[in-house]
Amino acid sequence: MFAAAVSAVCLILAPGVSVSGQDDFDEQSNASISDQRAVLDSLFSAGNFDSVLSLVPLVLDQAQAEDDSMAIGRLILIRGRAELSARKYVDGMASLDLAIRISEACADTLNWAEALGFKAFAVTWQGRYDECVELSLKKLSLSRLTGNRPGEAWARTALGYVYLQQGKLDQAREEYTLATEIFTAEGMKQAGLTPMIGLGRVYNTMQNEESARDCYQKVLVAARELGDLVQESHAVNNLGTLEYVYGDMSLAVQYYQRATELSEAMGNARGMITPASNTALAMTYLGNYEDAADILSSAITTCEELNYLDLLGTVRNRLGEVRVLQKRMNAAARLYRQVLGMGSMLNNKQRFEAVTGLADALNRMDSTAAAIEVLEVGLASPYVEEYETKMNIMLAGYIRREGRPGEALARLEKMERQIGQAADIQQKLEAAFELSASLRAAGRPAEAYEWFHRALDLIDERREMTGSHEWREVQTGNWSTVSCAGIVLEYPPDRLEAERVEEMFNIFQRYKARTLTERLTEPRRQDGPQSDLSKISPISLSELRHEVLGPGELFLDFVVGDRESYLFAVTAKAVRMAVLPGRKSDFAARVGLYREAVSKRPQSGDRGEAEIDLAGMNRQFGDLILGQVGDLVRGARRLLIAPDNYFSSVPFGALIISDPGDPESEERQLCESKENQQIPSATMLKWLRVRSGTGKKIDTPARILAVAPGGGARLKGAEEEVDFLRGRIAGVDIFDGGEKEFFDMDNSTEVIHIATHVKIDDEKIWHSGFLLGPENDNETSTLEFEPDTYLRAGDIAGGSIPARLVVLSGCESARGKIAVGEGMFGLPAAFISSGASAVVATLWPVDDAATADLMREFYKELAKGKTVAAALQRSQMTVRGRKKTEPPFYWAGFVVIGNGNITVDLEEKGVIRYLQYIVLLMVLVAGFAIAIAAAKRKNIMKSNGKM
């Protein structure tokens, strides 16, 4: 931030610091003006602004008596700086103007340039960016004329700040880079931190995370060495912003809170506003709306009291966003109107956010007409030119939904040239989708079809602009893709229904789980002959049917949209498409209630009544979700399910589907007769099967790496799981190490069983992980760069493991963040990225004892040669068959994710096999004895004439 420029030049210490400047001044009352001015500078640097203001008149009198115009100009500049720091804004600006005039008149170029720089900084408080540019360019010219290299660097720093605010990123980067180079050449390490911070912000805006993080880390290290709390605060705040965008939201909150504490320690009220607002933003992201609103309300009060009008608009806009999320639309609208009432004090971004925020709030209150009016008035403002196209696209959408597609279309077509020339690819994408929707509504299907496909191409183009997987996860899909895809079912008019369905399926495969596929197929992950898989293309419906699916397999592909969702049911011989309600209907909430009911622990004493209710719900939701393709489901023996959005949490194995053709038929839950596997996408199904081989067995006995409960955690069921494996299966290694040792595991390891504590972060899912060692209770440990005792999903996804099967028996280990079109991101996706073919995980916090029981049965079935999916099905049925654990809560939450058709060749320990042989022999002997006895009885009866 440019605010750091003043702080770096004149470090403001906390009020109350004891200094001897007053005594020094009294002793030097007869000294030269320059010596007395040095004392004033010392007082200023110590934060004693009142002392400076009380003493400046005395020195001014002496300077005026000596008719020293140069000294007068410099003293007035000191007074102006002190007035601004003491929050006497009007007086300070007047002093700066006077200092500029005097210094210009007496040709004091150094003071003239310095005064221009301070005024340039001060006017940014009022959002007067054009004036800041004018003042900074004048300072730059004077500094270069006189060879004042530090002055030139500060002028360029100011220009970089303004250009960044105005969105002129290339110019901002150039100015900040030059400023940094000048300060480095001049040996001004501390001063160089300010443009370095600015450069990091530019890179962050350009979505160049690596370069931004490098800048902030350099500033953080240098600031701590120099004891510069101001720059440390800025670095920590901006590192928090990076975590907010790319990393862990809870860590972002910690960074922001640390930045706020640093500003508070310095008595820098202004410096507290931005990190406090960022803290609130991160809390909002985590769903903590009330605390976020309290923080922002406090920040608004500070801005109003201390006249920080350049920050006030942004903070009010942020609070408006929180009020919308709290469904307090009237409060949100009031805040946005307050921002717009600030007029010329706003920068363009603040004005744009207020206009579009107010329109959104009004639209959500079913006042679409009022929202349209707000946007039209906003577009008439001369201050929103750079956001004009975005506002027109938003306006066209409202007009179309008001039933005036022709008018919406006319507005978009008028902007078509500007849209085509726009540098913002996201803006082009939004326009393309809106054009498609408006053309479709206006009865022009051919053009709507064309624009829809242009939008799909723009999604691909946008993806190519960044190599960051995390950004691609956010950008890969688009709700508008599903909303606008209906045109494919209408155009061309002469196409067969089957052809329309096939195109729809193929379109959705272009972005379903695409980022996961990219992670998995990176060239560095491939060995030898499989290197050609690094360029795998999205699968087609024809390829899925004829090359991937086998007899008895049914692929169920869900695609969720706002108003409509689609379900594709595909076998090797048939294809069916069903239309389901979208996420903005009550259907999503009802599915959520079903999942909540199934995952709730039964209460003792009324388990029978709860089971009756659940049986009805299992049937109801089975018919709602799968009823339209029920005949295909009933005819399958293996279900391969690619869920999307809220369907990711559905326990499909618990569902019951009615048979309308045979109402007397026995109703059975799907898990009773069918294997169930969850697959991220059809493309991933093909890739995983090509890589691991369907039903392929390994040639040598598999080794198991068991990660036992650590860090002092007492997880009785998990400990039982590990004890069972160690006692029953040969080749079980108990893991004892850190991240490096985990990825250095033996290549013969085929199974990883993780029974330790799992931590899931639904929002920044790549920070989820499992505990490797003693858990550090210090929440700020990551800020201090202490070793992390969790192995995080991001590290797992970026690594490589030899295991083909990973078992995550911890609670809710299948949970994660749902991304548009990408499905569920979490620990299972991370392990598949790192090389695993299948992951067994849980949808909800399951019972500890039941989990241990199910895991024992699961490994027994695996040891018999069953596939992973079949072994899980059999173990679930075993647990379900016991009266105590019959409700779905105990068993339905376990899912196989990935290629469940693989097997692992487990070798049971010798004593176990010996006992099995003995039991088998005893059974055979007993059977033989029974047969002999029966034969004897038969002979006796025959001899007695009874036969």
Short mmCIF file of C-alpha atoms in Angstrom, two decimals, residues 22 25 33 36-37 39-41 43-44 48-64 71-83 95:
data_model
loop_
_atom_site.label_atom_id
_atom_site.label_comp_id
_atom_site.label_asym_id
_atom_site.label_seq_id
_atom_site.Cartn_x
_atom_site.Cartn_y
_atom_site.Cartn_z
CA GLN A 22 11.84 18.91 24.25
CA PHE A 25 15.11 21.88 21.78
CA ILE A 33 17.58 26.82 12.29
CA GLN A 36 16.45 23.04 15.49
CA ARG A 37 14.73 21.55 12.45
CA VAL A 39 15.20 18.19 16.60
CA LEU A 40 11.72 18.70 15.16
CA ASP A 41 12.31 15.80 12.79
CA LEU A 43 10.19 14.56 17.66
CA PHE A 44 8.12 13.79 14.59
CA ASN A 48 5.21 13.50 19.34
CA PHE A 49 3.10 15.48 16.86
CA ASP A 50 1.65 17.89 19.43
CA SER A 51 5.17 18.86 20.50
CA VAL A 52 6.13 19.46 16.90
CA LEU A 53 3.09 21.69 16.33
CA SER A 54 3.75 23.70 19.49
CA LEU A 55 7.46 24.27 18.68
CA VAL A 56 7.32 24.95 14.93
CA PRO A 57 6.02 28.56 15.42
CA LEU A 58 9.10 29.41 17.51
CA VAL A 59 11.48 28.31 14.78
CA LEU A 60 9.31 29.95 12.11
CA ASP A 61 9.65 33.27 13.93
CA GLN A 62 13.43 32.93 13.81
CA ALA A 63 13.38 31.97 10.12
CA GLN A 64 11.13 34.90 9.26
CA ALA A 71 13.88 27.41 5.95
CA ILE A 72 10.32 28.73 6.14
CA GLY A 73 9.18 26.36 3.40
CA ARG A 74 10.80 23.39 5.08
CA LEU A 75 9.36 24.22 8.49
CA ILE A 76 5.86 24.58 7.06
CA LEU A 77 6.28 21.17 5.42
CA ILE A 78 7.18 19.68 8.83
CA ARG A 79 4.08 21.38 10.27
CA GLY A 80 1.88 20.00 7.51
CA ARG A 81 3.17 16.46 8.01
CA ALA A 82 2.53 16.71 11.76
CA GLU A 83 -0.99 18.08 11.18
CA SER A 95 0.25 23.75 5.09
#
